[in-house]
Tab-separated table of C-alpha atoms in Angstrom:
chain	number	residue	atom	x	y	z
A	1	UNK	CA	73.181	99.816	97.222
A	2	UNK	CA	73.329	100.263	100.984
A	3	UNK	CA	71.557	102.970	103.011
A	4	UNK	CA	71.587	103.179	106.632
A	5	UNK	CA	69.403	104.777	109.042
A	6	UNK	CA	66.907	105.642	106.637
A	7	UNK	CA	63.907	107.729	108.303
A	8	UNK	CA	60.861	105.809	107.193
A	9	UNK	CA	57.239	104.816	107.899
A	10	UNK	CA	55.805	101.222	107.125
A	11	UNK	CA	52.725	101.689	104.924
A	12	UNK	CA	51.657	98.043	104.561
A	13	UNK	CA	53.298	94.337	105.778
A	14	UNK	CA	51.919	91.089	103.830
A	15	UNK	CA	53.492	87.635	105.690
A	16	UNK	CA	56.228	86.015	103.515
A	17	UNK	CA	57.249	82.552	104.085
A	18	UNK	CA	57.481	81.043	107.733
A	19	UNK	CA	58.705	83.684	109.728
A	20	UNK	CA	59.711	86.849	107.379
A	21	UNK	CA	57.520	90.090	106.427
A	22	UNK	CA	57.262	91.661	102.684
A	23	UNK	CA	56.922	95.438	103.498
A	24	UNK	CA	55.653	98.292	101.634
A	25	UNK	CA	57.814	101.418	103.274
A	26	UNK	CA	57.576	105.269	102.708
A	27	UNK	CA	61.122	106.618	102.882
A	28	UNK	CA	62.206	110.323	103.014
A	29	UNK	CA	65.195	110.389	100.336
A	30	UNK	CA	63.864	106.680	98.547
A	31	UNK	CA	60.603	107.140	98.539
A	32	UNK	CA	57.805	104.170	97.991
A	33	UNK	CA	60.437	100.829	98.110
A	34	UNK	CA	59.461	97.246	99.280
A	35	UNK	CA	61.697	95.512	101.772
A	36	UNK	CA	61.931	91.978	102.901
A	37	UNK	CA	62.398	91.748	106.669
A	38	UNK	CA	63.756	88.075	107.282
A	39	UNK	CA	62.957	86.460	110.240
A	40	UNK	CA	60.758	89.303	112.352
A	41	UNK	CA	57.937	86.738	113.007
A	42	UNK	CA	59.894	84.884	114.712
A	43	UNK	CA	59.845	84.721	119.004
A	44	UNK	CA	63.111	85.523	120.538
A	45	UNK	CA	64.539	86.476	123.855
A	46	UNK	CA	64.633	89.939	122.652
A	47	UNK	CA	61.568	89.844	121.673
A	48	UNK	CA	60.114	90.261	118.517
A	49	UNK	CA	60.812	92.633	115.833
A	50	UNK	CA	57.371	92.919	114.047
A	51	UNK	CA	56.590	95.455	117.166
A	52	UNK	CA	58.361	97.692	115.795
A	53	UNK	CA	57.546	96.911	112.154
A	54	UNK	CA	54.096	98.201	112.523
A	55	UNK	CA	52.275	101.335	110.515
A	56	UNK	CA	52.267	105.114	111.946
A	57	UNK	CA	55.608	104.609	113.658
A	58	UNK	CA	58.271	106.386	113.388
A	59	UNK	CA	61.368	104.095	112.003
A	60	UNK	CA	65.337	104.630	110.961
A	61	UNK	CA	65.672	101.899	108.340
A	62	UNK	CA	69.159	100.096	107.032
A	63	UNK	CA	68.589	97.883	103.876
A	64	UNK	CA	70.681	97.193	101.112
A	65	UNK	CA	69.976	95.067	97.494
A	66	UNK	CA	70.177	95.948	94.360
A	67	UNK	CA	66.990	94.073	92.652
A	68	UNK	CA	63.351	96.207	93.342
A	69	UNK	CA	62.987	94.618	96.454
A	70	UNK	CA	65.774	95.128	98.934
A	71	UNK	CA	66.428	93.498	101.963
A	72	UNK	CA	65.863	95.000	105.485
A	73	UNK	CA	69.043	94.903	107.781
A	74	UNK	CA	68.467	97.341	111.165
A	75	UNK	CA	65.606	98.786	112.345
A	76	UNK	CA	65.919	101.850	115.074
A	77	UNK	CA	62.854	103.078	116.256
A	78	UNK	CA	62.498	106.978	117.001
A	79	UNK	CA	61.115	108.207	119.875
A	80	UNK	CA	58.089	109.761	120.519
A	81	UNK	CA	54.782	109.466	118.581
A	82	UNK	CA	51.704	107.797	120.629
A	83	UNK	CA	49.499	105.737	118.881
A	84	UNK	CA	46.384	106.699	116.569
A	85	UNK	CA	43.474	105.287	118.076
A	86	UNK	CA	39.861	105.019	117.228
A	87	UNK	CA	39.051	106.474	114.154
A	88	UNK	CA	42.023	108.108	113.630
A	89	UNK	CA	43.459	104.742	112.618
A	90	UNK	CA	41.199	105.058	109.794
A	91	UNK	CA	42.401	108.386	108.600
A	92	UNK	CA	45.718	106.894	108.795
A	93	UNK	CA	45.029	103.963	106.853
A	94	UNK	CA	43.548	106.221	104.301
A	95	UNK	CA	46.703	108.233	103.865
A	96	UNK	CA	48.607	104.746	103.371
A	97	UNK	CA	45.924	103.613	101.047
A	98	UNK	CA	46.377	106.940	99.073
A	99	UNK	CA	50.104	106.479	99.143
A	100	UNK	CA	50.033	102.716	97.692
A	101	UNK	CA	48.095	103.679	95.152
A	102	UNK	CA	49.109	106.884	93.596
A	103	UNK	CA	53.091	106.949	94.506
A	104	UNK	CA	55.348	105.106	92.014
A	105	UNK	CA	58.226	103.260	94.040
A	106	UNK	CA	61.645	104.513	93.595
A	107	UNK	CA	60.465	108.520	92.835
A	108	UNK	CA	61.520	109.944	96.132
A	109	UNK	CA	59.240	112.759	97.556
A	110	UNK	CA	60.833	114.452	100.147
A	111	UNK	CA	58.471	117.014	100.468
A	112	UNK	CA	55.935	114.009	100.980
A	113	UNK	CA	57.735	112.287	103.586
A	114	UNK	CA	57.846	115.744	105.935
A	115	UNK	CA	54.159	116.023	104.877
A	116	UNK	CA	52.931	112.574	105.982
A	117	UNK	CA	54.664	112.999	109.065
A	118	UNK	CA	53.718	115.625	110.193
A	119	UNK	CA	50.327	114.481	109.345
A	120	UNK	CA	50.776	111.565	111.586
A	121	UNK	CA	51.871	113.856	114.145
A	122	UNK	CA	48.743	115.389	114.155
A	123	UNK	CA	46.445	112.961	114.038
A	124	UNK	CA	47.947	111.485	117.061
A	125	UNK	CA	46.821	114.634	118.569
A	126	UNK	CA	43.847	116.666	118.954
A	127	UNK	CA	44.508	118.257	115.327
A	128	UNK	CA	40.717	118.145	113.685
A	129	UNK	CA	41.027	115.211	111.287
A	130	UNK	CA	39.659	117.203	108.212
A	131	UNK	CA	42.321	119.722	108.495
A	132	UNK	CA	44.872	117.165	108.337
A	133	UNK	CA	43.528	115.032	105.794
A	134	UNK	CA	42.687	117.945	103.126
A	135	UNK	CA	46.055	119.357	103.485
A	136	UNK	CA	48.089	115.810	102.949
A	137	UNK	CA	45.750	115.645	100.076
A	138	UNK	CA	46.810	119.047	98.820
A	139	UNK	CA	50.798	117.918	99.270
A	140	UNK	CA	49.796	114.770	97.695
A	141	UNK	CA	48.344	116.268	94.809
A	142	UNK	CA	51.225	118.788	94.561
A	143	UNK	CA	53.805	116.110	95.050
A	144	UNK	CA	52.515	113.939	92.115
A	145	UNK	CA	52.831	117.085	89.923
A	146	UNK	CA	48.762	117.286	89.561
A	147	UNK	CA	49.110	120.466	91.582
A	148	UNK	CA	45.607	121.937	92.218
A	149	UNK	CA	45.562	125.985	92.198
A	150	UNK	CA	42.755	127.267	94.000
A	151	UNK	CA	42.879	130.377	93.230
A	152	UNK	CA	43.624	130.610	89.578
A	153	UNK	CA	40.534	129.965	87.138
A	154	UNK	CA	41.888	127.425	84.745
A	155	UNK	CA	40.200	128.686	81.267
A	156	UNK	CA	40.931	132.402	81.933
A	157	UNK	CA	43.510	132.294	84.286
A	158	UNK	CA	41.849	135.047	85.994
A	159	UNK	CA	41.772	134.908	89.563
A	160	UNK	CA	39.093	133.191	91.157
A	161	UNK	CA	35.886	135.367	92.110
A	162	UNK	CA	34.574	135.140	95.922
A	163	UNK	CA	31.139	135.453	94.057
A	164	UNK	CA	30.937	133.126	91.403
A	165	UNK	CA	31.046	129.546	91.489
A	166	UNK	CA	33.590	127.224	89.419
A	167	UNK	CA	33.721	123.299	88.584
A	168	UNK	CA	36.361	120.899	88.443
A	169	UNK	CA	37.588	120.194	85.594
A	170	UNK	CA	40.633	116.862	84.884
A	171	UNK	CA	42.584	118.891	82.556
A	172	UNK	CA	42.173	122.705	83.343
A	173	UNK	CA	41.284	122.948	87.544
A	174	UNK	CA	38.826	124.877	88.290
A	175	UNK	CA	36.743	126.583	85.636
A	176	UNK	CA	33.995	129.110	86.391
A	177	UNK	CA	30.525	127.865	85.614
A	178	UNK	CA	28.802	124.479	86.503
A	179	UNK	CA	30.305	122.661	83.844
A	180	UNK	CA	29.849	121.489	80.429
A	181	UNK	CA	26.591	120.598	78.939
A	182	UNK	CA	25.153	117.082	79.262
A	183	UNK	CA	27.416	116.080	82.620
A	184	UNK	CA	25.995	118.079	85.350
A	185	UNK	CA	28.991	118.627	87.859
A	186	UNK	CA	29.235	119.975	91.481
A	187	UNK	CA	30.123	123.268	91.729
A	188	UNK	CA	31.716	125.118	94.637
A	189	UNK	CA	31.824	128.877	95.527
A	190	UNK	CA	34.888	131.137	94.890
A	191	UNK	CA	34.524	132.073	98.826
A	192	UNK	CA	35.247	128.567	99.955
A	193	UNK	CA	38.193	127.587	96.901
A	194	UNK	CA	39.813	130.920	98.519
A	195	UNK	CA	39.272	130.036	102.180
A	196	UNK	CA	40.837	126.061	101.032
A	197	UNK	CA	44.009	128.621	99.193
A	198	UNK	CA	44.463	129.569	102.997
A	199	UNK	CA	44.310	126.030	104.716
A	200	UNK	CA	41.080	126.963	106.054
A	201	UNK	CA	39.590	123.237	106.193
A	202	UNK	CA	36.583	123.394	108.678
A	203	UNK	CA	33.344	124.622	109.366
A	204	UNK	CA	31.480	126.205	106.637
A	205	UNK	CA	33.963	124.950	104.332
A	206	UNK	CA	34.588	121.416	105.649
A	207	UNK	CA	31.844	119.563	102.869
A	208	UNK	CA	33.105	121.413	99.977
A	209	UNK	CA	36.937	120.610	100.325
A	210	UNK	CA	36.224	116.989	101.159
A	211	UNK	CA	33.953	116.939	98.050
A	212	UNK	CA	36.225	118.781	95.577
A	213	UNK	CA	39.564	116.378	96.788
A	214	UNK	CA	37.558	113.469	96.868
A	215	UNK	CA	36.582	114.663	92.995
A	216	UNK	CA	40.041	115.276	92.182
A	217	UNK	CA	41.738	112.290	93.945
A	218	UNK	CA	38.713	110.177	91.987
A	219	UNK	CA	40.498	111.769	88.506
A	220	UNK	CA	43.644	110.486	89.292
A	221	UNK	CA	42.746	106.902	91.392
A	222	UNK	CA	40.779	105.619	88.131
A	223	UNK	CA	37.941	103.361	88.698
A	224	UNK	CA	38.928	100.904	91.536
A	225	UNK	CA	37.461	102.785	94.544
A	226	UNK	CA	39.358	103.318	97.837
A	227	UNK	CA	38.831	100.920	100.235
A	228	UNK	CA	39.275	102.892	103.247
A	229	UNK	CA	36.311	105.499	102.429
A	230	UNK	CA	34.020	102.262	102.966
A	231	UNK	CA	35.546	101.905	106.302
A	232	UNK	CA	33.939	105.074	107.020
A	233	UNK	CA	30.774	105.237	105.225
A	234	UNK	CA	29.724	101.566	107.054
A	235	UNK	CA	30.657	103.165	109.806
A	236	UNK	CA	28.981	105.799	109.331
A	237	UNK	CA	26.003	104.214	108.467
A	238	UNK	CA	25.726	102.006	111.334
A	239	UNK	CA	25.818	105.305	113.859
A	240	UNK	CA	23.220	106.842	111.829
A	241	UNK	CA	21.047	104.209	111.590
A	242	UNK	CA	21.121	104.029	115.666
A	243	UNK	CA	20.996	107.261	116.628
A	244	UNK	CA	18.779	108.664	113.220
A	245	UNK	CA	20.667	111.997	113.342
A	246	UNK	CA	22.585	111.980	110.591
A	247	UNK	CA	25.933	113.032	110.877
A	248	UNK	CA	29.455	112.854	109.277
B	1	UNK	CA	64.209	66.629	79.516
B	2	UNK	CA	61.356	67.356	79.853
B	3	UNK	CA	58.781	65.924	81.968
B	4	UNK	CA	55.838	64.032	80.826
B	5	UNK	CA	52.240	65.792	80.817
B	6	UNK	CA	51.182	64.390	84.202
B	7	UNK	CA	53.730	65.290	85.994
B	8	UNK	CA	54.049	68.823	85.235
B	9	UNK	CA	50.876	69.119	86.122
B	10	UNK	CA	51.226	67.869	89.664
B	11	UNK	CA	54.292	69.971	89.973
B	12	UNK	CA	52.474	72.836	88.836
B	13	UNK	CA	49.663	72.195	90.881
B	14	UNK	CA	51.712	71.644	93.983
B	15	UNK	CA	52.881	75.560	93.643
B	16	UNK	CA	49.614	76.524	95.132
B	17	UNK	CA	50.866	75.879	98.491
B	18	UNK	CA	53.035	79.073	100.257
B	19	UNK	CA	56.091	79.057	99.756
B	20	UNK	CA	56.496	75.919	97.538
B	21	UNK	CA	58.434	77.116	94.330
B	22	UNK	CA	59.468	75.145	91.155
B	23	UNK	CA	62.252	73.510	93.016
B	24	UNK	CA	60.492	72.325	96.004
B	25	UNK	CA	57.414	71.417	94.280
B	26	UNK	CA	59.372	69.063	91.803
B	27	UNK	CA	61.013	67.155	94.488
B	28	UNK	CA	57.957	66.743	96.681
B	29	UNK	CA	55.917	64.934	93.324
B	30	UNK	CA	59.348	63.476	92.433
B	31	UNK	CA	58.998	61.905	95.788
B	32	UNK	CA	55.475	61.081	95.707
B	33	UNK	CA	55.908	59.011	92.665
B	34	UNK	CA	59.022	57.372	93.216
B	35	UNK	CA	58.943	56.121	97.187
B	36	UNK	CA	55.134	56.938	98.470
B	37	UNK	CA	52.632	56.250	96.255
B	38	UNK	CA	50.500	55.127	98.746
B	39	UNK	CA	50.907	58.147	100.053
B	40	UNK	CA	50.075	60.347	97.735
B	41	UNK	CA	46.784	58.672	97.110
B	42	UNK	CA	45.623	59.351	101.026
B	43	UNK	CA	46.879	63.119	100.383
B	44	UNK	CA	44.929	63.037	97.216
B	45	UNK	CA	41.562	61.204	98.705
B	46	UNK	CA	41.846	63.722	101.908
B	47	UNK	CA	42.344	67.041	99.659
B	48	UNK	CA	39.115	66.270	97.961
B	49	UNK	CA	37.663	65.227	100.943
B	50	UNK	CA	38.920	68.203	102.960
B	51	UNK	CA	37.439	71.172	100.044
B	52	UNK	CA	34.268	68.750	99.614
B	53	UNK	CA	33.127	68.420	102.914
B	54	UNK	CA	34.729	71.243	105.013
B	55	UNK	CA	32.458	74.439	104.940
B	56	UNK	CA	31.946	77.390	107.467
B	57	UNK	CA	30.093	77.024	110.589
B	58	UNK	CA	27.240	79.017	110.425
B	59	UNK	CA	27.524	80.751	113.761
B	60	UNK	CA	31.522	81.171	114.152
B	61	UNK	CA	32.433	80.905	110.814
B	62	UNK	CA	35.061	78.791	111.676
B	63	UNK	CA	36.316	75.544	109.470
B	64	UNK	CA	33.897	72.516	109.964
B	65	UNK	CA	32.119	69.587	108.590
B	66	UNK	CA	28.818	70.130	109.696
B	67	UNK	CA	26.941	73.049	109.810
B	68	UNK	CA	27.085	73.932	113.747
B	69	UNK	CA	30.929	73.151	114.778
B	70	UNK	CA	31.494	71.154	117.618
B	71	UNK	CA	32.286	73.756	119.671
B	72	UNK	CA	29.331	75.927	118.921
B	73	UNK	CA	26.851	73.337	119.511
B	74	UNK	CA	28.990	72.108	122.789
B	75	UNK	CA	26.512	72.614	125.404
B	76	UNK	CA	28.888	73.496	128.328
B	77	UNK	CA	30.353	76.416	126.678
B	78	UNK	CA	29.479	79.355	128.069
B	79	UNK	CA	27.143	80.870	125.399
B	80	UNK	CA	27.260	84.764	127.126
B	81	UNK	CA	30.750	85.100	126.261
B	82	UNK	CA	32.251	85.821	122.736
B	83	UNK	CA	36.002	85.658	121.653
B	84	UNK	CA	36.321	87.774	118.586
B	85	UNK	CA	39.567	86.202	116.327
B	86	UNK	CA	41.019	86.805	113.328
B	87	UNK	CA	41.720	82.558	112.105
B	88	UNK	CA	41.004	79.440	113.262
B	89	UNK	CA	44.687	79.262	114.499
B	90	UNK	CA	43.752	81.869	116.948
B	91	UNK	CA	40.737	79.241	118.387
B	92	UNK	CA	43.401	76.925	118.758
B	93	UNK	CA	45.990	78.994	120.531
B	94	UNK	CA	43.315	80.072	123.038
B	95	UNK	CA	41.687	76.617	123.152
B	96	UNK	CA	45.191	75.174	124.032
B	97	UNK	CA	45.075	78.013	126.740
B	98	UNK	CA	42.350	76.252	128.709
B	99	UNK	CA	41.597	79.655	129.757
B	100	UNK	CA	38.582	80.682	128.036
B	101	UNK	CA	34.871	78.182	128.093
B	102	UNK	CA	32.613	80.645	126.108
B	103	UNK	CA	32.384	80.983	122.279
B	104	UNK	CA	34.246	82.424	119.317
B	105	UNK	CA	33.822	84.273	115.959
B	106	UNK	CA	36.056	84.104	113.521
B	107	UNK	CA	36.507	86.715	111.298
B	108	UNK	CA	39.098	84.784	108.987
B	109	UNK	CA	41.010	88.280	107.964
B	110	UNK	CA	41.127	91.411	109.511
B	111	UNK	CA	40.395	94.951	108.182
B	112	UNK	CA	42.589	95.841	105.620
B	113	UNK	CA	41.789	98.915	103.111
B	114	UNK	CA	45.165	98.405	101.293
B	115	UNK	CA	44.271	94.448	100.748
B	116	UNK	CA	40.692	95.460	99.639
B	117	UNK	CA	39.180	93.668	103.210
B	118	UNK	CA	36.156	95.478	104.444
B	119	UNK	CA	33.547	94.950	107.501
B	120	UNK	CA	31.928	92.905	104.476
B	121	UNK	CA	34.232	90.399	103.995
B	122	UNK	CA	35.026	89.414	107.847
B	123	UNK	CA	31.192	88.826	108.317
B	124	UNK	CA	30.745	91.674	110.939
B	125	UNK	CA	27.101	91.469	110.134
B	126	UNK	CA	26.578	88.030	111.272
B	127	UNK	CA	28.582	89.232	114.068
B	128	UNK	CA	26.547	91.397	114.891
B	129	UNK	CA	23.104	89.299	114.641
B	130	UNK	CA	24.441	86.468	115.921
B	131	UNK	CA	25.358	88.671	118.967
B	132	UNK	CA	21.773	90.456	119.461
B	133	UNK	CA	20.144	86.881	118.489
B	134	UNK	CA	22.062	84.932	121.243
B	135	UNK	CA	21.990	87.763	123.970
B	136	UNK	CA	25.641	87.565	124.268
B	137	UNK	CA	26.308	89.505	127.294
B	138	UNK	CA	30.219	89.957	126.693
B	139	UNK	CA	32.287	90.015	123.711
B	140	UNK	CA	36.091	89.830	123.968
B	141	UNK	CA	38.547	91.037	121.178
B	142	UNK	CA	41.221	89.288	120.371
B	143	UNK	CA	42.192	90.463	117.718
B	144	UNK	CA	46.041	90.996	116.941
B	145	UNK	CA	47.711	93.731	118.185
B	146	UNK	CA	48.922	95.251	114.775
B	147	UNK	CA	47.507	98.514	113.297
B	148	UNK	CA	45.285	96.310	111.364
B	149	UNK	CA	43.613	94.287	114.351
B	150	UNK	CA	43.218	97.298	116.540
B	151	UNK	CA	41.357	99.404	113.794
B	152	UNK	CA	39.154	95.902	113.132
B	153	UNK	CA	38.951	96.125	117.283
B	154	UNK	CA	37.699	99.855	116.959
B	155	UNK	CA	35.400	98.592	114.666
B	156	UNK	CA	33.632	95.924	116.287
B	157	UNK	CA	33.509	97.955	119.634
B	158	UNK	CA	32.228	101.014	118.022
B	159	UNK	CA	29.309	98.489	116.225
B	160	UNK	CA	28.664	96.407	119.256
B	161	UNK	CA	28.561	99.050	122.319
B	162	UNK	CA	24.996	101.053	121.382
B	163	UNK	CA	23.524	97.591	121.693
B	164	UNK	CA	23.908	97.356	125.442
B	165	UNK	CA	26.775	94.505	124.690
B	166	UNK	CA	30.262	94.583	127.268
B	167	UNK	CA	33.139	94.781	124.975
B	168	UNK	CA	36.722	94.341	126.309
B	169	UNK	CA	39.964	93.865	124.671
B	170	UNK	CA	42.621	91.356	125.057
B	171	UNK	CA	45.239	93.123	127.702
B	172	UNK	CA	49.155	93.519	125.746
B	173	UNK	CA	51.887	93.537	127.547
B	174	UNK	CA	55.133	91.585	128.426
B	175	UNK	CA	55.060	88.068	127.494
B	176	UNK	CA	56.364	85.556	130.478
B	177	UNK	CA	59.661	85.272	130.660
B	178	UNK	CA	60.639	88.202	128.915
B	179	UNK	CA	63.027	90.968	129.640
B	180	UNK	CA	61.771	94.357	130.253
B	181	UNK	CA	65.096	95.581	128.961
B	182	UNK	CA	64.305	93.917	125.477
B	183	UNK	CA	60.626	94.645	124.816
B	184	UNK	CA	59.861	97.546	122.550
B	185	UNK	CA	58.326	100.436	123.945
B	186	UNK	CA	54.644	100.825	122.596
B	187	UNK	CA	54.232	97.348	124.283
B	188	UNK	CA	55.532	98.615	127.343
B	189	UNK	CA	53.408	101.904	127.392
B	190	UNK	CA	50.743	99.132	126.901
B	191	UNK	CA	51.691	97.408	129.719
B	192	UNK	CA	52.254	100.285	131.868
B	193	UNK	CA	48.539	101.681	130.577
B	194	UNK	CA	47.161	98.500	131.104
B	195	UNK	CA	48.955	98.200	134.678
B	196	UNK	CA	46.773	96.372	137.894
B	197	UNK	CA	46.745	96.719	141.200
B	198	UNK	CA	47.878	94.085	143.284
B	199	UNK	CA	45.245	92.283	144.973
């Protein structure tokens, strides 16, 4: 198999031998494959490649092979993206944490791809991080085929009530009442799973949408957390503890 | 054929090093045991030597045999600057610089959610004490510019700064005697960003 000029995004790079890269790449039409980049460690005259090998970059990728991991041959950068910076480098990494660890390789996600993107895009802006980050989730969760429907209640299929309040539930989605008996479990209120329906990620409803994907994502993750969250919890820990306002 | 007990066992064991495989590692205890014997008992006698004695320094955290390194305890560093690195290579390179007289820290790794590496496990605690316990009045970070070092940079800064501590960062740019024409361009925005006037 050859494929040339494949738009793709480098979600991870672990050193290989002397002077060569194993990557972990996000592809539009190949989704989640592994490349071996020979040789980008090394110092030429032209410089070297591993600039351009780096996460949150925008990248036209030729490799060919035939085994799981294929070899990289060209790299074309595209233009135009700035940097993430500051903490927005976290929310990135997040995203590429999520993608290692829920996408299978080889099960191409198109949909994804334009998704995670565009995300990028954003958080290279001034796009409010929650925003972005709740609706990747959302694509992510569709993507994987554990589509979450906010505004269907999953017992009844009735649909859902501004007034009432539902829980999560793995197998059904969101089921009016707090839950079965003996496992208490957070509830959220029809008004906010209905402003979520309609991308509405901030303000009043920022807490509950970061709660209920963090509950879902938790269903489907299993029990090894994700390392990036701690990245932000320590963090912010450390500016609470100096300033004693609490914040998030 | 196969090979007697012992021997597998060395070649096994020799498979521990990167990028030694089945192939190399039989030739290299071939080797051993045919031509250098002697040899291989001074790389034996310094392995176990090496893991026995060689621990962490307790300030930098970089490799040593005694508790303080050398260069910690070197009383004509200057002890108000910090150099913030990701491996003891890193000392070296700068150290071979003959640019820099303060101190380092080594954070052997660098923040990596996807490799399981948190704050925790490149000591940015001690970091952190060692910097309000030794009234460090500058810390430099130089760690790599990949998307992993510059989030570990964020990191440190964003811990360091409320405690009245100068953080700066390692300046990117073009390296000497490169092209312009062949550098990629994020390290030229960096450059141009990162541009000085001429004095």
């Amino acid at each position: 198999m050859r494929v040339n000029l494949q738009p793709a995004y480098v979600i991870h790079s672990r050193p290989y031998r002397d002077t060569s890269v194993i990557l972990e790449v996000f592809t539009a039409e190949y989704g989640r494959i592994s490349l071996v980049a020979r040789g980008t460690r090394r110092q030429t005259r032209r410089g070297s490649k591993a600039a351009l090998l780096q996460p949150f970059f925008p990248l036209l990728l030729s490799f060919f092979g035939r085994a799981e991991l294929k070899t990289l041959s060209a790299i074309e950068p595209v233009k135009g993206m700035p940097a993430l910076r500051g903490e927005r480098l976290f929310s990135g990494l997040y995203m590429n944490e999520l993608l290692v660890r829920l996408l299978h390789r080889n099960d191409a996600h198109p949909a994804l791809f334009s998704a995670y993107d565009c995300a990028l895009k954003a958080l290279a802006g001034i796009a409010t991080v929650d925003t972005v980050l709740r609706s990747f989730e959302i694509t992510l969760l569709d993507e994987l085929g554990y589509g979450l429907n906010l505004s269907l209640d999953g017992a009844s299929g009735e649909r859902v009530n501004e007034a009432s309040h539902y829980h999560y539930d793995p197998e059904l989605g969101l089921v009016a009442g707090s839950g079965a008996s003996g496992r208490p479990a957070a509830t959220y209120s029809g008004a906010d799973l209905l402003a979520m329906e309609s991308g509405e990620f901030e303000g009043p409803v920022r807490l509950p949408a970061k709660l209920l994907l963090r509950e879902v994502l938790a269903a489907h993750l299993g029990d090894m957390p994700l390392h990036s969250r701690e990245l932000f919890r320590l963090k912010r820990a450390l500016s609470s503890k100096r300033s004693d306002a609490p914040q998030s | 054929m196969k090979f007697s007990p012992s021997l597998q066992d060395l070649i096994d064991a020799l498979r521990c090093l990167p990028s030694v495989g089945p192939k190399s590692a039989q030739r290299m205890t071939l080797h051993l045991l045919e031509r250098d014997r002697d040899g291989a008992l001074a790389l034996a006698t310094a392995l176990r030597h090496a893991v026995e004695k060689v621990g962490h320094c307790r300030l930098c955290r970089n490799f040593t045999e005694l508790e303080i390194c050398e260069l910690c305890s070197d009383p004509k560093r200057d002890a108000t600057v910090m150099c913030v690195v990701e491996t003891p290579a890193d000392v070296l390179a700068i150290e071979q610089s003959g640019s820099f007289r303060g101190l380092y820290f080594v954070l052997m790794g660098h923040l990596s959610p996807i490799d399981g590496v948190g704050p925790a496990e490149i000591g940015l605690e001690d970091l952190q004490q060692r910097v309000i316990d030794e009234g460090v009045a500058e810390v430099i970070l130089a760690t790599n510019p990949t998307v992993e070092g510059e989030a570990t940079a964020y990191y440190v800064a964003d811990m360091l700064q409320p405690l009245g501590v100068g953080v700066s960062r390692i300046a990117h740019g073009v390296p000497l005697g490169g092209e312009l024409e062949y550098v990629d361009g994020s390290t030229l925005a960096h450059a141009l960003s990162g541009r000085r006037l001429v004095d």
